[in-house]
Coordinates of C-alpha atoms (C1' of nucleotides) in Angstrom, one line a residue:
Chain A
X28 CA 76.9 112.1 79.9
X29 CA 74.6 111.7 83.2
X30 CA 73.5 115.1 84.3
X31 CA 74.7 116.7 87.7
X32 CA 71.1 116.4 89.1
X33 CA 70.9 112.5 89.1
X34 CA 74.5 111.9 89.9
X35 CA 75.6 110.9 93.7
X36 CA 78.5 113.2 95.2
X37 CA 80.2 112.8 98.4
X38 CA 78.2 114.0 101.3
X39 CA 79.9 117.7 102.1
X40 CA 83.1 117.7 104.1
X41 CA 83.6 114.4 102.9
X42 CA 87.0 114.5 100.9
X43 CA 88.1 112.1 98.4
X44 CA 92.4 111.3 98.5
X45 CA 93.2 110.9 95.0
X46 CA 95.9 108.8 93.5
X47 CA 97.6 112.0 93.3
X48 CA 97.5 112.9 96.7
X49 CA 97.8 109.8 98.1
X50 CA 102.5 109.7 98.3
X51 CA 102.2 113.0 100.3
X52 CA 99.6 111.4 102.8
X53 CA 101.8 107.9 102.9
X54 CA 104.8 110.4 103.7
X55 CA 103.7 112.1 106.4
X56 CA 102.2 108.9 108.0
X57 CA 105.0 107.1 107.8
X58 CA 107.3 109.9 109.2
X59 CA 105.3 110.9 111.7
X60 CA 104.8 106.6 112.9
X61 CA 108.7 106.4 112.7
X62 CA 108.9 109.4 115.0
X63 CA 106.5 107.8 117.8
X64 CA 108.3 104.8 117.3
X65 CA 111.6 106.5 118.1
X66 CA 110.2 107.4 121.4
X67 CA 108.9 104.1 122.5
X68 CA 105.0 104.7 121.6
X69 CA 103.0 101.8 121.2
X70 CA 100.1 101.7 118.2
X71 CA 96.5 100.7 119.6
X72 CA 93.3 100.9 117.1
X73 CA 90.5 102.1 118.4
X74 CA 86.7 101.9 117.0
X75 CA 85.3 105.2 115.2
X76 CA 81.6 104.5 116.8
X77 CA 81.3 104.8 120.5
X78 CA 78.5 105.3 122.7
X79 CA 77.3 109.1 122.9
X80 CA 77.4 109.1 126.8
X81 CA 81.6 108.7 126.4
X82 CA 81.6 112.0 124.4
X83 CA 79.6 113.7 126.2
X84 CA 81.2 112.5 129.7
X85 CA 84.5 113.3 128.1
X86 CA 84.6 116.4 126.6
X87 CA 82.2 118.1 127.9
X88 CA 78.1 118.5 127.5
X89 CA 77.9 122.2 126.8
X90 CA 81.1 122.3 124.5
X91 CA 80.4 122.8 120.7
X92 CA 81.8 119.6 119.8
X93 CA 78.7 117.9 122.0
X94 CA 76.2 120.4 121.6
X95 CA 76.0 120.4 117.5
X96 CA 79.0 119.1 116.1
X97 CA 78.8 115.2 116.4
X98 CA 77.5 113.1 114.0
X99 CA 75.0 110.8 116.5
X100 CA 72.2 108.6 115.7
X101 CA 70.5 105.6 116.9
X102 CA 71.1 102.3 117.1
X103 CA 68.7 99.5 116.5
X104 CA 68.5 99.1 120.2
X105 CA 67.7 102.4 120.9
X106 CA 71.3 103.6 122.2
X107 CA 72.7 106.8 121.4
X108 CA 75.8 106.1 119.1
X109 CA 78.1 108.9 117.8
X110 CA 81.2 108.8 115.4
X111 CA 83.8 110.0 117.0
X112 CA 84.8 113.6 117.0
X113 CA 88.3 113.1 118.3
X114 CA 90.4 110.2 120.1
X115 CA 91.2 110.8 123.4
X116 CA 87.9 109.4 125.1
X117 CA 88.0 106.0 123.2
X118 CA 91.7 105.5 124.1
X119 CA 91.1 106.4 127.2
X120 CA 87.7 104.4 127.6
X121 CA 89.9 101.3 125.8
X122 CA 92.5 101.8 128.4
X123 CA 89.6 101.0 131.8
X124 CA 88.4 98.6 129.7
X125 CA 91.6 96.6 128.8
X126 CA 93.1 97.3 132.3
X127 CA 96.2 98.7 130.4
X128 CA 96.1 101.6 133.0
X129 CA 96.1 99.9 136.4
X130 CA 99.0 101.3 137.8
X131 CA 101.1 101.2 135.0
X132 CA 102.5 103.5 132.7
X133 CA 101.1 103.5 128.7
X134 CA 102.5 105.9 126.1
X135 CA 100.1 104.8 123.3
X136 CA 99.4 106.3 119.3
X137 CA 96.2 106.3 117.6
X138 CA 95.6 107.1 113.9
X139 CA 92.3 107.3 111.5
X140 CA 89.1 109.4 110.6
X141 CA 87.3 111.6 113.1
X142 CA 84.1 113.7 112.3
X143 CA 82.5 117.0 113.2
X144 CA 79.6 118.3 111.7
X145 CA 81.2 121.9 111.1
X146 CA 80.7 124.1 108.1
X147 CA 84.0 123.3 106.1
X148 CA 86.8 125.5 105.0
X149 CA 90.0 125.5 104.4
X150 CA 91.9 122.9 106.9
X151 CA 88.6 121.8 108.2
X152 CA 86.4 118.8 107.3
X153 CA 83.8 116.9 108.4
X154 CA 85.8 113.6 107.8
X155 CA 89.5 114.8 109.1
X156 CA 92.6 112.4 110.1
X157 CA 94.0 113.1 113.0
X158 CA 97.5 110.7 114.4
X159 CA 97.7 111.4 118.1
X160 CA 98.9 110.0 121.3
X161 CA 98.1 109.5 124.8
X162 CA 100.7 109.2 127.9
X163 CA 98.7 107.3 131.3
X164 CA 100.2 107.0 134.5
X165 CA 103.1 110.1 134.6
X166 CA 102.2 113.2 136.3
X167 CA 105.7 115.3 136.1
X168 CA 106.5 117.7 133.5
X169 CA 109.3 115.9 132.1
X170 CA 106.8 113.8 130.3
X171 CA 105.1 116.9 129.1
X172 CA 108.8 118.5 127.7
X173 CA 109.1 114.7 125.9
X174 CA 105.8 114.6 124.4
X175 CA 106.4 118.6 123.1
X176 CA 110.1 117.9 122.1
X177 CA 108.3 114.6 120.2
X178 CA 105.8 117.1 118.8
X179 CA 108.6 119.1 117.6
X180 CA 110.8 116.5 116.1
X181 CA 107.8 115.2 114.1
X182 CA 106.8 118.6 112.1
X183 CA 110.7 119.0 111.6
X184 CA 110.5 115.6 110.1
X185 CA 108.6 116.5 107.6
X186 CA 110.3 120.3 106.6
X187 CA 108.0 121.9 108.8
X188 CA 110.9 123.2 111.5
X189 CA 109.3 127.0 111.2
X190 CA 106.2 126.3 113.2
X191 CA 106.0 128.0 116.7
X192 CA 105.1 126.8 120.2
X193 CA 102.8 128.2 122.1
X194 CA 101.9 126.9 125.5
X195 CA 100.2 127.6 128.7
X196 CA 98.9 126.0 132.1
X197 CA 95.1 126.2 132.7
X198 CA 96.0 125.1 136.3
X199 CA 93.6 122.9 138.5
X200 CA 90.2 122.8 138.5
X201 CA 89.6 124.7 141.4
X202 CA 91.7 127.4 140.3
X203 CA 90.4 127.2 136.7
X204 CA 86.9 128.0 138.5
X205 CA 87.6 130.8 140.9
X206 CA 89.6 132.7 138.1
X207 CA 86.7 132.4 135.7
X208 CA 84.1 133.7 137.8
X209 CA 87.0 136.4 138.9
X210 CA 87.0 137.1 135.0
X211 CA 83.8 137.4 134.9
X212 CA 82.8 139.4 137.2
X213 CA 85.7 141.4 135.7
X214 CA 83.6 141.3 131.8
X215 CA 80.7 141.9 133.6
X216 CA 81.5 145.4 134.8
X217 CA 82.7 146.5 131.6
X218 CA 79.5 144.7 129.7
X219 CA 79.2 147.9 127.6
X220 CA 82.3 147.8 126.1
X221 CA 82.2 144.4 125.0
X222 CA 80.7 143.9 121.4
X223 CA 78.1 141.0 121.1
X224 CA 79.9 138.5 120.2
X225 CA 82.1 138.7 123.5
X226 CA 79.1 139.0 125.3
X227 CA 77.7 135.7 124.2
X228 CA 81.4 134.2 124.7
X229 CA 80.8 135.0 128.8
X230 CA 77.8 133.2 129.2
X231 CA 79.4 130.4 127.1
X232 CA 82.8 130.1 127.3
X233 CA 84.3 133.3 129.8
X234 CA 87.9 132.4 128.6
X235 CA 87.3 133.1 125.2
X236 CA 86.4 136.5 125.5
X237 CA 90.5 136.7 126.2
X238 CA 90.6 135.4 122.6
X239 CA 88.3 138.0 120.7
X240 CA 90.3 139.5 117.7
X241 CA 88.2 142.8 117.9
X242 CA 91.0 145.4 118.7
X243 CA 88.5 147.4 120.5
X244 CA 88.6 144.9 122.9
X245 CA 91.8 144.7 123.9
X246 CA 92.1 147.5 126.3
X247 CA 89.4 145.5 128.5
X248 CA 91.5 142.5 128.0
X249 CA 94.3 143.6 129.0
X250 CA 93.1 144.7 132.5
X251 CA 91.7 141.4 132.7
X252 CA 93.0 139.4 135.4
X253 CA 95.6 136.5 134.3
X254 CA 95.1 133.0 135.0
X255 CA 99.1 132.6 135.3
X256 CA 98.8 135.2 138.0
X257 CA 96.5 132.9 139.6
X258 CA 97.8 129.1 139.5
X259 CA 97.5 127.2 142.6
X260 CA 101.0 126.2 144.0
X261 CA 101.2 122.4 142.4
X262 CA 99.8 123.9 138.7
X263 CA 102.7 126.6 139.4
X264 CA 105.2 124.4 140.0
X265 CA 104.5 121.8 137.5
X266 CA 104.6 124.4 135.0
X267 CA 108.1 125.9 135.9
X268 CA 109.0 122.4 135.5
X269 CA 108.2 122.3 131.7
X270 CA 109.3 125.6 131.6
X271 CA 113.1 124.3 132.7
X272 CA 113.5 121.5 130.9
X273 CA 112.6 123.4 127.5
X274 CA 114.8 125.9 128.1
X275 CA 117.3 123.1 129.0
X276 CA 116.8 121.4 125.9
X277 CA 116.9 124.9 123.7
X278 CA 113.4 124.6 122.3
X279 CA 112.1 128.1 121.9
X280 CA 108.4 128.4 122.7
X281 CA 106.3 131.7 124.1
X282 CA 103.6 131.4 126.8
X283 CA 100.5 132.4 125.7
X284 CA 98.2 133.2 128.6
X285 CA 95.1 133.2 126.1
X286 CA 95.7 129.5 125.1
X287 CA 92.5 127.9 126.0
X288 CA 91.3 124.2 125.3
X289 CA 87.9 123.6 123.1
X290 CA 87.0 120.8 125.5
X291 CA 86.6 120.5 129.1
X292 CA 89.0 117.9 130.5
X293 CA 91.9 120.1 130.1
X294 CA 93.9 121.1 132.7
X295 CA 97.5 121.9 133.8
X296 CA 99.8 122.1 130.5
X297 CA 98.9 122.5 126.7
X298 CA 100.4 123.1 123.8
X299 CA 100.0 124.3 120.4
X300 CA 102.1 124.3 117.2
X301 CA 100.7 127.0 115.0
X302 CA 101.8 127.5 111.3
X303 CA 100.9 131.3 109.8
X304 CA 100.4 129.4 106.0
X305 CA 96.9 127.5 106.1
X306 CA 94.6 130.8 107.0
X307 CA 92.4 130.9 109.7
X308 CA 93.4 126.8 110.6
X309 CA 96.8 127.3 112.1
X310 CA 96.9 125.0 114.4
X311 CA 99.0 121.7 113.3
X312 CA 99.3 119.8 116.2
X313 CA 97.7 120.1 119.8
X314 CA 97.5 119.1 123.5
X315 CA 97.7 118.7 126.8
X316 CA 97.4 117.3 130.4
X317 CA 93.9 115.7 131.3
X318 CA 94.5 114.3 134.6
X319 CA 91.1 114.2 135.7
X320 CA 89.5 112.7 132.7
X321 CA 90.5 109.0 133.6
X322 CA 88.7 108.8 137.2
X323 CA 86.0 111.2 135.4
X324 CA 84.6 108.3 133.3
X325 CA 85.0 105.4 135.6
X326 CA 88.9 104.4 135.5
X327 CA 91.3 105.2 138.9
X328 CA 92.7 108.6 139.5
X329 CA 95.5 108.5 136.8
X330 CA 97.8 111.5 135.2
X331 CA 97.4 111.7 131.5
X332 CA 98.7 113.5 128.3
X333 CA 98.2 114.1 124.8
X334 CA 98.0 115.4 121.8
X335 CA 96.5 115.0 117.8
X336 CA 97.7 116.4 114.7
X337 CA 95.4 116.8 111.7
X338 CA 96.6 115.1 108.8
X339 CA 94.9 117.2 106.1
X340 CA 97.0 120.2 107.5
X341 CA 100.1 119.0 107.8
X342 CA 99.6 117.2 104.1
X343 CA 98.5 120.2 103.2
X344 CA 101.4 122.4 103.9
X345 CA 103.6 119.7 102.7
X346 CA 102.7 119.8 99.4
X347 CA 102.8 123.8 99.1
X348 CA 106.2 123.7 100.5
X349 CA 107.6 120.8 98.3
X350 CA 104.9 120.3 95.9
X351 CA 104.0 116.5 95.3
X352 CA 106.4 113.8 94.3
X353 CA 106.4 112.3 90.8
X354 CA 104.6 109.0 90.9
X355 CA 107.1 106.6 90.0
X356 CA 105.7 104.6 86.5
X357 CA 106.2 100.8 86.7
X358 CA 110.0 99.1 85.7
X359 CA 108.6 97.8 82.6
X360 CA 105.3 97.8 80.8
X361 CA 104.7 94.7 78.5
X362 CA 103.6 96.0 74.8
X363 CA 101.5 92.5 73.3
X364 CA 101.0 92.0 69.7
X365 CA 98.2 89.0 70.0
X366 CA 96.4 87.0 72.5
X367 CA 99.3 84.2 72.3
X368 CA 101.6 87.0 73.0
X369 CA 98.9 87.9 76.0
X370 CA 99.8 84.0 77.4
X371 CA 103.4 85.0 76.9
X372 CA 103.5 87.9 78.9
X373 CA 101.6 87.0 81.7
X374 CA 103.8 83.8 81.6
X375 CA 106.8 86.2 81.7
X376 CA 106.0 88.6 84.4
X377 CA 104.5 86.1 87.0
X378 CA 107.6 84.6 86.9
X379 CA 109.5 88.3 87.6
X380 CA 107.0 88.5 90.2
X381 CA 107.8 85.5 91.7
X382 CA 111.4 86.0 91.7
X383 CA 111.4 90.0 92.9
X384 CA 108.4 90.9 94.4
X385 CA 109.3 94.6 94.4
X386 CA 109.5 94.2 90.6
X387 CA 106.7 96.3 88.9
X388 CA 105.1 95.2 86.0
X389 CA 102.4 96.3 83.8
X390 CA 101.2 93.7 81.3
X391 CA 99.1 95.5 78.6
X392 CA 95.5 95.0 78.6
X393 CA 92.4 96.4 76.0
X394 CA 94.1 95.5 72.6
X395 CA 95.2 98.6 70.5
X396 CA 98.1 98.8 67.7
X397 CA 101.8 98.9 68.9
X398 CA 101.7 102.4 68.3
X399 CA 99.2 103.1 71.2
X400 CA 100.3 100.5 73.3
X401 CA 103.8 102.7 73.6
X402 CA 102.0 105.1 73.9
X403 CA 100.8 104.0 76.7
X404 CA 103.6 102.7 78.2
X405 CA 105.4 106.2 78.2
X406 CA 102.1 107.5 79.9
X407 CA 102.1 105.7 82.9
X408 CA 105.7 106.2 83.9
X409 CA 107.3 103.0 82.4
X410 CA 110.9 103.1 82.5
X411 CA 111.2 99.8 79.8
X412 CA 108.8 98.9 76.7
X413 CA 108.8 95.0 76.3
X414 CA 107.9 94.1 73.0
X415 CA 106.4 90.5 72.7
X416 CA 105.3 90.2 69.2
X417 CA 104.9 87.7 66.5
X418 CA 108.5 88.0 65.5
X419 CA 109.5 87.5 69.0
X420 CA 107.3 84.5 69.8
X421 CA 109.2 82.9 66.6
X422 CA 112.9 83.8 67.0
X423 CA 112.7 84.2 71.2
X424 CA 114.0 86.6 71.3
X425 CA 112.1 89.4 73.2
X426 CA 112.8 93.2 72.6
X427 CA 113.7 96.0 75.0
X428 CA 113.3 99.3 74.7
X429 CA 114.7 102.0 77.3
X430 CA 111.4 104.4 77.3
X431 CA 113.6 107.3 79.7
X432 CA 116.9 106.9 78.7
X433 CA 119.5 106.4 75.9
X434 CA 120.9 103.2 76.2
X435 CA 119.7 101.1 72.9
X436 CA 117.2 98.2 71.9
X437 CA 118.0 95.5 73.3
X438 CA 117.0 91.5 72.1
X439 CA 116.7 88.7 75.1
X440 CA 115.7 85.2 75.6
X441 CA 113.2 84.5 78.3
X442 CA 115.6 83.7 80.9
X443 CA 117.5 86.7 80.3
X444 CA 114.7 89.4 80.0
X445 CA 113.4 87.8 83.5
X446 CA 116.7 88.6 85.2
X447 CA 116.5 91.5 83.5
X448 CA 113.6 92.4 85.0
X449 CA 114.1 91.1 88.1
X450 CA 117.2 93.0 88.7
X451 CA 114.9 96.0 89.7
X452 CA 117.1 99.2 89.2
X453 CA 118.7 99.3 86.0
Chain B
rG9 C1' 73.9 128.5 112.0
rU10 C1' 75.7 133.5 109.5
rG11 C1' 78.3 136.3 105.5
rG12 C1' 81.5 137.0 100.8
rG13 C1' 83.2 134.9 96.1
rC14 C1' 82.4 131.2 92.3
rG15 C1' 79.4 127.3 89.2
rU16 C1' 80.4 127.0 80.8
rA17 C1' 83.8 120.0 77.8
rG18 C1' 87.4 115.1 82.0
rC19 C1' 90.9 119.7 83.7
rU20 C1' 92.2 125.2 83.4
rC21 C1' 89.3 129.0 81.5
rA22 C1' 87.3 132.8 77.5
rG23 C1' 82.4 134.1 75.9
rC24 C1' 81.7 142.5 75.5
rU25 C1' 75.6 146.7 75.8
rG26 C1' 71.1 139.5 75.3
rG27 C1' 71.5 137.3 68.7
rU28 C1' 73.3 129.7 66.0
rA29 C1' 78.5 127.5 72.6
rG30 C1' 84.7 128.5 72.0
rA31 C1' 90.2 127.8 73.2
rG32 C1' 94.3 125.3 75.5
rC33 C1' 95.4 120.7 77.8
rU34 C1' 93.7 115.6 78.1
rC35 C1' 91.7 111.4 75.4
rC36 C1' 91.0 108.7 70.4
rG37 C1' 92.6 108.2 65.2
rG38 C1' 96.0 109.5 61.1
rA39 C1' 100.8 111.4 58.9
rU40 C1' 104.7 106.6 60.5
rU41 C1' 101.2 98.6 57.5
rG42 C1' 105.3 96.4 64.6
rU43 C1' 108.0 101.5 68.3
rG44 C1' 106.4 106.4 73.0
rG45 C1' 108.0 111.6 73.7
rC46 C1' 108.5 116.5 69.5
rU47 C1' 105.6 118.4 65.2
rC48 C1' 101.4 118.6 61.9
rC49 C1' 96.2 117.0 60.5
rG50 C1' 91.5 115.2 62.0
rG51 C1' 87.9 113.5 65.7
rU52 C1' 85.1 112.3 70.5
rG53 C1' 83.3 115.1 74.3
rG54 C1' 78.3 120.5 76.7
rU55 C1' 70.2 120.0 78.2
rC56 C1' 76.3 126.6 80.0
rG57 C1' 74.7 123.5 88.3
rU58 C1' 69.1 123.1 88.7
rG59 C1' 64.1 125.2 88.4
rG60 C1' 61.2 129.4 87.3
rG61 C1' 60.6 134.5 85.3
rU62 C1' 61.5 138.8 81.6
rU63 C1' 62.2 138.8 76.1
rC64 C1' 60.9 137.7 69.3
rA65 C1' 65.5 135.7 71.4
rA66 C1' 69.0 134.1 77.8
rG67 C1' 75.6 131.2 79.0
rU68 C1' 74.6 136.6 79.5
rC69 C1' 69.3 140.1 82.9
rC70 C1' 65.9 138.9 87.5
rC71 C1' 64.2 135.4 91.4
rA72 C1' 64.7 130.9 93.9
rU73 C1' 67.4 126.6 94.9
rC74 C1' 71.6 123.2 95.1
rG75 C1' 76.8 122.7 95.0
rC76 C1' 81.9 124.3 95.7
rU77 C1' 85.0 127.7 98.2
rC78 C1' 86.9 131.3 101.7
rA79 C1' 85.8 133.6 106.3
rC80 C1' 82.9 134.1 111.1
rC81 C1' 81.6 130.8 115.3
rC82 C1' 84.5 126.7 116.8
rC83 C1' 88.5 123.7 116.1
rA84 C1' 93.1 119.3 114.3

RNA sequence: GUGGGCGUAGCUCAGCUGGUAGAGCUCCGGAUUGUGGCUCCGGUGGUCGUGGGUUCAAGUCCCAUCGCUCACCCCA
């Protein structure tokens, strides 16, 4: 046994996906791929390295995610690399780059590994998986209603219909600024009643101190002014916009004035679905409008949307709602007496292979008596025992026994146990 | 970065006021010379996370350190 010391782990907030795990992962992937297909999303694969600058450009250079959260080094040459903390700015980078976005509409998915150097916990890694999508060139809330109806559709997909919307506007920029320094300036002459933690959220982050959980707080909150009191006309009237065609389409939601966005090139709508199971990590699936962000790092002013969902949290509540599927053993697992029984069976089950590709076959392998060797066979799954034995090689006639049900032994010839075999469900 | 909880067999865990490391499951073998599951019997598997200290004696007490985990911050 090698001790603990001298053995290599994974690197912290680095999670394996065990055999185990691995049907509930391919389940939600695959649902929530058939649900962007539905609505005419197109796949595009985007690098997980990009230059630093596009981070940093994109979501902002005094945001947590910049400031101490991504995983940068350098390059050979001397350029600032960094994995990439979340997908928008590399779609969006890919999109200038490729021309996709010249005048044009693109409703485009992403899907694979992001990273942020945070402590982890539960619902939060350093290596996550988010599947997200991005909507260029439409600037009307009817897009916004699709992409939250979308969002909607996809966690009901999955058996997660009891999730609840929250959403918001953050408005323009302009607005955004004058009501932060109006909040403020609000904070700031009630700086005495703020605990410490709120007070280090104004200098950073003013709209956060709206989202302190300290109920001591929450008198000076309330007296705060409103950004929805505050919306310049267009931001207003986009978000009535949304506002109708949810309540058109009878998807319930509630406006949460405190629903602020981590990173910087928000603006107008977001969104969030929030589930009350997974802790402190509620959030499933987020987004919103960046119309700015396009023209901000070098492409032509174009209206854009979008949103990511983390994989480990929606697998996650998955599996405590439905617990995880039974992995489904091969059709048949070949028991084989002696090495020119070995010849036989790979003989045999190439040839099933050949003729059913879905057929799944398990030829024995590592010797052992018959005794183990079925032993085996019931262990992984197997639904048939094949037995190719001496007695079989002479008379061939091969034997078949039903390993999860009661129908009896059977005895074939080659050409019959391969259709057998290659018949699939029996 | 900060705080709480936890580190004993592959897994889940027991181990009392310090006194020779245990159980269940798994795995391997046998009962059944070529037939799995159920049962019974036997076996493999541990520097008790690591390093130091106290003690005649440490899984147990003390210190440090590493790891896991939950929470804060922040976020998917």
């Amino acid at each position: 046994m090698t001790s603990d010391s001298n053995r290599i782990q994974s690197i912290r907030g680095f999670a394996d996906i065990l055999p185990s795990a691995t049907p509930v992962w391919r389940q939600v992937e695959t649902t929530l791929q058939a649900t962007l297909a539905a609505y005419g999303y197109d796949e595009i694969r985007l690098p997980a390295l990009e230059h630093t600058e596009l981070f940093a450009r994109s979501i902002g250079e005094v945001t947590d995610i910049v400031e101490k959260e991504m995983y940068s080094f350098e390059d050979r040459n001397g350029d600032s690399l960094s994995l990439r903390p979340e997908g928008t700015a590399g779609c969006v980078r890919a999109g200038i780059q490729h021309g996709l976005l010249h005048s044009k509409e693109q409703r485009l998915w992403y899907a694979g590994p992001m990273f942020r150097h945070e402590r982890p916990q539960k619902g939060r890694y350093r290596q996550f998986h988010q599947i997200g999508a991005e909507v260029f060139g439409l600037q009307g809330p009817d897009i916004d209603a699709e992409m939250i109806l979308m969002t909607g559709r996809m966690l009901r997909a999955l058996g997660l219909g009891d999730v609840r919307l929250e959403i918001n506007s953050l408005g323009s920029a302009e607005a955004r600024r004058a009501y932060r320094e109006e909040l403020v300036s609000h904070f700031r002459a009630h700086w005495e009643a703020l605990d410490a933690d709120a007070q280090r959220r104004l200098e950073t982050n003013p709209m956060r101190v709206l989202d302190s959980k300290n109920p001591q707080l929450q008198a000076v909150i309330e007296s705060a002014p409103s950004l929805m009191d505050r919306l310049d006309e267009a931001s207003r009237a986009h978000f009535e916009g949304l506002t109708r065609i949810l309540d058109a389409a009878g998807q319930p939601y509630t406006v949460n004035p405190r629903l602020v966005r981590g990173l910087d090139y928000y603006g107008r709508t977001v969104f969030e679905w929030v589930s009350d199971a997974l802790g402190a990590q509620g959030t499933v699936c987020a987004g919103g409008r960046y119309d700015r962000l396009v023209e901000q790092i070098g492409g032509n002013d174009t209206p854009a949307i979008g949103f990511a969902t983390g994989i480990e949290r929606l697998v996650s509540l998955v599996t405590e709602r439905f617990g995880v599927p039974e992995v489904a053993g091969p059709d048949a697992y070949l028991v084989v007496g002696d090495e020119a029984a070995m010849g036989v069976a790979h003989r045999l089950s190439e040839r099933v292979r050949d003729q059913s590709p879905g057929a799944r076959i398990r030829v024995h392998s590592g010797g052992g008596s018959f005794k183990s060797q079925f032993k085996r066979a019931d262990r992984c799954g197997a639904r048939y025992a094949v037995v190719l034995g001496e007695s079989e090689r002479a008379s061939g006639q091969y034997t078949v026994k039903d390993l999860r049900g009661d129908e009896p032994q059977r005895s074939l010839d080659e050409n019959e146990l391969i259709e057998f075999l290659s018949a699939g469900q029996h």
